[in-house]
Amino acid sequence: MPSGDPTPTAAEPPEAPIHNPANILTLLRLVLVPVFVVLVVWSEFDESLLQVIACVVFLVASLTDFVDGWVARRFGYVTKLGKVADPIADKALTGAALVLLSLYDLLPWWATTVILVREWGITLLRLWVIRYGVIAANRGGKLKTALQTVAIVLYLCPLPDWMDTIAAWTMWAAVAVTVITGVDYVRQAVQLRLGARRLAHQPVGAGRVVREGDLGA
């Protein structure tokens, strides 16, 4: 005879503690952003030791982006804080570098604007569809990040003049991949919304069971 108690469900695994190596690396990246900005402004791109240090700081901060994600997945350190802080740290670092390059006339403002609009636009787009599903980073997104990082490092480092062409072509490749992947993310977001809308209007009948979360509630 039923006791009236709710049917027990499988307990969700506890979330990893906030103070874990992955989140610490993300926090380190956030802390390094103002350090990087101060070093660049102080050096004024005068090919001094300060400019080299600024480049190294940017490179170290960028590497933490690749490492913290791997650590979080490999050791189960995925947290809600990390999911929010990680993309913010990435865009703060990249955005600061691009704006500084444009301020010192090393990079056209239109290139910086295109990249920043895409980066923050896709972040808002992900938030727009998050109740319907997650738009995961794909290989194109990872290629975009790698190209942006390499291009910015080439601009930041005091390199021989003949390297300017390589830096420029790398940046244009980064801009192109940034736009292409942005369009693909928009396509995925629209598909998620349309799929959720069709599911919401599909009548409950034979062969279909409405599960918690189907409608994004």
Coordinates of C-alpha atoms in Angstrom, one line a residue:
M1 CA 0.0 0.0 0.0
P2 CA 1.5 3.4 -1.0
S3 CA 2.7 5.4 2.0
G4 CA 2.1 8.8 0.3
D5 CA 5.8 9.6 0.4
P6 CA 7.2 11.1 -2.9
T7 CA 9.0 8.6 -5.1
P8 CA 12.7 8.8 -4.4
T9 CA 14.8 10.1 -7.2
A10 CA 18.4 9.7 -7.9
A11 CA 20.3 12.5 -6.1
E12 CA 22.3 14.9 -8.3
P13 CA 26.0 14.6 -7.7
P14 CA 27.3 17.4 -5.4
E15 CA 28.8 20.4 -7.2
A16 CA 32.6 20.7 -6.9
P17 CA 33.8 23.2 -4.3
I18 CA 34.2 26.7 -5.5
H19 CA 37.8 26.9 -4.3
N20 CA 39.3 24.4 -6.8
P21 CA 42.3 24.6 -9.2
A22 CA 40.1 25.4 -12.3
N23 CA 38.4 28.4 -10.7
I24 CA 41.7 29.6 -9.2
L25 CA 43.2 29.6 -12.7
T26 CA 40.2 31.6 -14.0
L27 CA 40.5 34.1 -11.1
L28 CA 44.2 34.4 -11.9
R29 CA 43.3 35.3 -15.5
L30 CA 41.0 38.0 -14.3
V31 CA 43.6 39.4 -11.9
L32 CA 46.2 39.5 -14.7
V33 CA 44.0 41.6 -17.0
P34 CA 44.6 44.9 -15.1
V35 CA 48.3 44.0 -14.6
F36 CA 48.6 43.5 -18.4
V37 CA 46.8 46.8 -19.1
V38 CA 49.1 48.7 -16.8
L39 CA 52.2 47.2 -18.3
V40 CA 51.1 48.0 -21.9
V41 CA 50.2 51.6 -21.0
W42 CA 53.5 52.0 -19.1
S43 CA 55.5 50.6 -21.9
E44 CA 53.7 52.6 -24.6
F45 CA 54.9 49.9 -27.1
D46 CA 58.4 51.4 -27.1
E47 CA 60.0 48.0 -27.5
S48 CA 61.3 48.0 -24.0
L49 CA 61.5 45.2 -21.4
L50 CA 58.1 46.3 -20.1
Q51 CA 56.5 45.5 -23.5
V52 CA 58.1 42.1 -23.4
I53 CA 56.8 41.5 -19.9
A54 CA 53.3 42.6 -21.0
C55 CA 53.4 40.1 -23.8
V56 CA 54.5 37.3 -21.4
V57 CA 51.7 38.2 -19.0
F58 CA 49.1 38.1 -21.8
L59 CA 50.5 34.7 -23.0
V60 CA 50.4 33.3 -19.5
A61 CA 46.8 34.5 -18.9
S62 CA 45.8 33.1 -22.3
L63 CA 47.3 29.7 -21.4
T64 CA 45.2 29.5 -18.3
D65 CA 42.1 29.6 -20.5
F66 CA 43.1 26.3 -22.1
V67 CA 44.3 24.8 -18.8
D68 CA 41.4 25.6 -16.5
G69 CA 38.9 24.0 -18.9
W70 CA 40.9 20.8 -19.2
V71 CA 41.4 20.7 -15.4
A72 CA 37.6 21.3 -14.8
R73 CA 36.6 18.5 -17.1
R74 CA 39.4 16.0 -16.2
F75 CA 39.0 16.2 -12.5
G76 CA 35.3 17.1 -12.1
Y77 CA 35.8 20.7 -11.0
V78 CA 32.9 22.1 -13.1
T79 CA 31.0 24.7 -11.1
K80 CA 28.3 27.3 -11.8
L81 CA 30.8 30.0 -10.9
G82 CA 33.3 28.7 -13.3
K83 CA 30.8 28.6 -16.1
V84 CA 30.1 32.3 -15.6
A85 CA 33.5 33.6 -14.7
D86 CA 35.5 31.7 -17.4
P87 CA 33.9 33.4 -20.5
I88 CA 34.0 36.8 -18.7
A89 CA 37.7 36.4 -18.0
D90 CA 38.4 35.4 -21.6
K91 CA 36.6 38.3 -23.1
A92 CA 38.0 40.8 -20.6
L93 CA 41.6 39.7 -21.5
T94 CA 41.0 39.6 -25.3
G95 CA 39.0 42.8 -25.3
A96 CA 41.6 44.7 -23.3
A97 CA 44.4 43.6 -25.6
L98 CA 42.4 44.6 -28.8
V99 CA 41.4 48.0 -27.5
L100 CA 44.9 48.7 -26.5
L101 CA 46.2 47.7 -29.9
S102 CA 43.7 50.1 -31.5
L103 CA 44.4 52.9 -29.1
Y104 CA 48.1 52.8 -30.1
D105 CA 47.2 52.6 -33.8
L106 CA 48.5 49.1 -34.3
L107 CA 45.1 47.6 -35.2
P108 CA 42.2 49.2 -37.1
W109 CA 39.2 50.0 -34.9
W110 CA 36.9 48.2 -37.2
A111 CA 38.7 44.9 -36.6
T112 CA 38.5 45.4 -32.8
T113 CA 34.8 46.3 -33.1
V114 CA 33.9 43.3 -35.2
I115 CA 35.6 40.9 -32.8
L116 CA 34.2 42.4 -29.6
V117 CA 30.7 42.7 -31.0
R118 CA 30.9 39.0 -32.0
E119 CA 32.3 37.9 -28.7
W120 CA 29.8 39.7 -26.4
G121 CA 27.0 39.1 -28.8
I122 CA 27.5 35.3 -28.7
T123 CA 27.7 35.5 -24.9
L124 CA 24.3 37.2 -24.8
L125 CA 22.9 34.8 -27.4
R126 CA 24.0 31.8 -25.2
L127 CA 22.1 33.4 -22.3
W128 CA 19.1 33.9 -24.5
V129 CA 18.8 30.2 -25.3
I130 CA 20.3 28.7 -22.1
R131 CA 16.9 27.4 -20.9
Y132 CA 16.5 25.4 -24.1
G133 CA 20.0 24.0 -24.3
V134 CA 23.7 24.8 -24.3
I135 CA 25.6 26.0 -27.4
A136 CA 28.9 24.2 -26.8
A137 CA 32.2 25.5 -28.1
N138 CA 33.2 23.7 -31.3
R139 CA 36.4 23.3 -33.2
G140 CA 35.8 26.5 -35.1
G141 CA 35.4 28.4 -31.8
K142 CA 38.7 26.9 -30.5
L143 CA 40.4 27.7 -33.7
K144 CA 39.1 31.3 -33.4
T145 CA 40.5 31.6 -29.9
A146 CA 43.9 30.2 -30.9
L147 CA 44.2 32.6 -33.9
Q148 CA 43.2 35.6 -31.8
T149 CA 45.7 34.7 -29.2
V150 CA 48.6 34.1 -31.7
A151 CA 47.7 37.3 -33.6
I152 CA 47.6 39.5 -30.4
V153 CA 50.9 38.0 -29.2
L154 CA 52.5 38.9 -32.6
Y155 CA 51.3 42.4 -32.2
L156 CA 52.4 42.8 -28.6
C157 CA 55.9 41.4 -29.0
P158 CA 58.6 43.7 -30.2
L159 CA 59.5 41.7 -33.4
P160 CA 61.5 42.5 -36.5
D161 CA 59.6 44.6 -39.1
W162 CA 59.3 41.7 -41.6
M163 CA 57.1 40.0 -39.0
D164 CA 54.4 42.7 -39.3
T165 CA 52.9 41.1 -42.4
I166 CA 52.6 37.7 -40.6
A167 CA 51.0 39.4 -37.6
A168 CA 48.5 41.2 -39.9
W169 CA 47.6 38.1 -41.9
T170 CA 47.1 36.1 -38.7
M171 CA 44.8 38.8 -37.4
W172 CA 42.7 38.9 -40.6
A173 CA 42.4 35.2 -40.4
A174 CA 41.3 35.5 -36.8
V175 CA 38.7 38.1 -37.8
A176 CA 37.4 35.9 -40.6
V177 CA 37.1 32.8 -38.4
T178 CA 35.5 35.0 -35.7
V179 CA 32.7 36.1 -38.1
I180 CA 32.2 32.7 -39.6
T181 CA 31.9 30.9 -36.2
G182 CA 29.6 33.7 -35.0
V183 CA 27.2 33.1 -37.9
D184 CA 27.2 29.4 -37.0
Y185 CA 26.4 30.0 -33.4
V186 CA 23.5 32.2 -34.4
R187 CA 22.2 29.3 -36.6
Q188 CA 22.5 26.9 -33.6
A189 CA 20.7 29.3 -31.4
V190 CA 17.8 29.7 -33.8
Q191 CA 17.5 26.0 -34.2
L192 CA 17.4 25.5 -30.5
R193 CA 14.6 28.1 -30.1
L194 CA 12.6 26.7 -33.0
G195 CA 13.0 23.1 -31.8
A196 CA 11.9 24.1 -28.3
R197 CA 8.9 25.9 -29.7
R198 CA 7.8 22.9 -31.8
L199 CA 8.2 20.7 -28.7
A200 CA 6.1 23.0 -26.6
H201 CA 3.3 23.0 -29.1
Q202 CA 3.4 19.2 -29.8
P203 CA 0.3 17.6 -28.2
V204 CA 0.9 15.0 -25.5
G205 CA -0.2 11.7 -27.0
A206 CA 0.8 8.1 -27.6
G207 CA 4.5 7.6 -27.8
R208 CA 5.4 10.9 -26.2
V209 CA 6.2 11.4 -22.5
V210 CA 6.7 14.9 -21.2
R211 CA 9.7 14.9 -19.0
E212 CA 10.8 17.6 -16.6
G213 CA 13.0 20.0 -18.5
D214 CA 11.5 19.3 -22.0
L215 CA 10.0 22.8 -22.1
G216 CA 12.9 24.5 -20.5
A217 CA 11.1 25.2 -17.3

